[in-house]
XYZ file of C-alpha atoms in Angstrom:
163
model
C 60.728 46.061 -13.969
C 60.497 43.566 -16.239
C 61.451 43.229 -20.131
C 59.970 44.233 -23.249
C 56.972 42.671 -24.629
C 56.905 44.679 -28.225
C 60.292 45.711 -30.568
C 60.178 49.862 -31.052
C 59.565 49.043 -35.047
C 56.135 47.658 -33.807
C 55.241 50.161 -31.510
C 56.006 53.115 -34.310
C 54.544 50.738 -37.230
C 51.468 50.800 -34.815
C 51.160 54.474 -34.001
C 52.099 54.938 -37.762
C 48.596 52.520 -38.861
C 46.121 53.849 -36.331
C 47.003 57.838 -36.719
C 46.277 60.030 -39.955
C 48.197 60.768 -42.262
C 50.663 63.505 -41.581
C 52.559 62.127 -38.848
C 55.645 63.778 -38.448
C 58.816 62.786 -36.781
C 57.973 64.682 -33.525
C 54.652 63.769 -33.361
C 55.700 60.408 -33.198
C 58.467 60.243 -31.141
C 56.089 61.973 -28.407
C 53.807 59.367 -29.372
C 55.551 56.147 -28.325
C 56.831 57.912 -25.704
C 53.392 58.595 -24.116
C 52.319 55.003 -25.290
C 55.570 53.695 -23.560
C 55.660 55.365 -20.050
C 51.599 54.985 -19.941
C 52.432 51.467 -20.477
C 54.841 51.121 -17.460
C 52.840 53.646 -15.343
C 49.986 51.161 -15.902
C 51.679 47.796 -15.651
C 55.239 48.414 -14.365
C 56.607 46.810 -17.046
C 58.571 48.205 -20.268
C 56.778 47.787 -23.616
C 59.893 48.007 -25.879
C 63.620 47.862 -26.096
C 63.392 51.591 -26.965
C 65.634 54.263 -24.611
C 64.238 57.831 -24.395
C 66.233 61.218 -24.019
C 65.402 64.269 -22.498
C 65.860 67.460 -25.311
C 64.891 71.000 -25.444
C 61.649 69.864 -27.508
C 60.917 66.771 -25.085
C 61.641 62.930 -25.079
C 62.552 61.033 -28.512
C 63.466 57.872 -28.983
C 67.249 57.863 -28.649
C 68.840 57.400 -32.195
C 65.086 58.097 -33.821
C 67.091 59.079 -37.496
C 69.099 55.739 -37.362
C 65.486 53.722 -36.638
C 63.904 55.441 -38.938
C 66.426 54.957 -41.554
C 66.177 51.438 -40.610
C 62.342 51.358 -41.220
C 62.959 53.133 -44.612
C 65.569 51.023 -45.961
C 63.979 47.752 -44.968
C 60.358 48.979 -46.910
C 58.345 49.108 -43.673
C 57.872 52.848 -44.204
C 58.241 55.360 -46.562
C 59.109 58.880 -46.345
C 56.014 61.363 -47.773
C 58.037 64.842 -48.795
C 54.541 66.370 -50.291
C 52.546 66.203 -46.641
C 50.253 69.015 -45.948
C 52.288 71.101 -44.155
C 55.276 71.422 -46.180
C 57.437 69.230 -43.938
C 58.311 65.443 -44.083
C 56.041 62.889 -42.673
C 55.827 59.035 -42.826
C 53.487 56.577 -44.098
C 53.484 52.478 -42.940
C 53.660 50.148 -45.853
C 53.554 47.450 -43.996
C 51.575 46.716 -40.707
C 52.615 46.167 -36.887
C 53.072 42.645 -35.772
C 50.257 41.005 -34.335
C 49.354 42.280 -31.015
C 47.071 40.633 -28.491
C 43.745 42.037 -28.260
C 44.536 43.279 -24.497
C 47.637 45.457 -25.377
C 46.206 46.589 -29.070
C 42.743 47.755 -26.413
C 45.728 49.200 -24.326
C 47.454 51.075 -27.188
C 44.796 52.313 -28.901
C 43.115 53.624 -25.438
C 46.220 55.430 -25.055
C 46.557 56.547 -28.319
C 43.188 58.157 -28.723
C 43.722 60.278 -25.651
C 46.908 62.083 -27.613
C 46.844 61.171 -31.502
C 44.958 64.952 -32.544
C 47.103 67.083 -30.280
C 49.469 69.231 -31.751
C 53.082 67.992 -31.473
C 53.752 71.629 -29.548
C 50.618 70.233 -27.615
C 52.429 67.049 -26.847
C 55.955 68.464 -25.932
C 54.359 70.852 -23.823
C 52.360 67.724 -21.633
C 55.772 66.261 -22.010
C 57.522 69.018 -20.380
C 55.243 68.506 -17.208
C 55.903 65.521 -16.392
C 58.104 64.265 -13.842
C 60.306 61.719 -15.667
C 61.605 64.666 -17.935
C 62.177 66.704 -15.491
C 63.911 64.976 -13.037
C 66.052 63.838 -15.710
C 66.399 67.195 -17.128
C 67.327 68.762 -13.129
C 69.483 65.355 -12.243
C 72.016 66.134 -15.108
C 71.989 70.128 -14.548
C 69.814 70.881 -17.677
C 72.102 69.236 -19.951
C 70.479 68.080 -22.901
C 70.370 64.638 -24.575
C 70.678 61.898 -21.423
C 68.493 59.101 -21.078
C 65.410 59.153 -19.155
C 65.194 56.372 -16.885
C 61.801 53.998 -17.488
C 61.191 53.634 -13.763
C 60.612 57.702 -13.464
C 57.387 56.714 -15.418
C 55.967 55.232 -12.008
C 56.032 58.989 -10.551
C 53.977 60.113 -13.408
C 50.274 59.983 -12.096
C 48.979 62.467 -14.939
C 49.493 59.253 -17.436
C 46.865 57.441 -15.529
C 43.980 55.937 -17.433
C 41.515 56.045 -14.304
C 40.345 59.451 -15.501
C 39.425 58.564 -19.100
């Protein structure tokens, strides 16, 4: 498979500008990871540097608190405390990179399809699929290990060809 084409700040400033307000920090780790393994279901070919791990409530990005820190502290986001729902959310202050017109059509294609589900919603597709689980079975249910990119390929339900 081959390497990256988009940093993990990009792909979350992205998700981040084209989703409502309210986004909260499951919601968008299930996000990118749908946007990500659609990606290399689609193309074989990773979309960021990001790793995923396999929890009780689904993929996140591996060290999401210390990226999102990162986003926070360098001005590229900002943490809303007063969102709708009592909980934490985050806002983009500044935009994604520039993004060719084939993979922003890609992203957004893929982003539509999940962006009003429910985060429950998501971690319960999440759950289904075959790269979680595998990882999930391979490591005896224990919690926390990466979930390896190429499982994506095994993942037919992430196929655009029905939309």
């Amino acid at each position: 498979m081959s390497e990256n084409i988009i940093d993990i700040e990009d792909l979350l400033l992205f998700i981040l500008s084209h989703s409502s307000p309210n986004m909260g920090i499951k919601k968008l780790n299930k996000l990118a990871f749908f946007l990500e393994f659609t990606y290399i279901f689609e193309n074989d070919k990773k979309l960021t540097n990001a790793e995923y791990a396999a929890i009780p409530m689904g993929p996140v990005i591996n060290d999401y608190k210390v990226l999102i820190q990162s986003l926070i502290k360098s001005g590229k986001i900002t943490k809303n405390s007063k969102a709708d729902d009592g909980l934490e959310d985050y806002l983009p202050i500044v935009k994604s990179k520039e993004l060719s017109p084939e993979l922003t059509g890609f992203l957004l294609t893929v982003l539509n399809r999940y962006k009003d589900l429910s985060p429950k919603q998501l971690e319960d597709l999440s759950h289904g699929l075959d790269s979680y689980n595998i990882t999930v079975h391979e490591n005896e249910g224990e919690m926390g290990k990466i979930i390896d990119k190429d499982l994506a390929l095994l993942d037919s339900s992430l196929s655009l060809t029905d939309l």
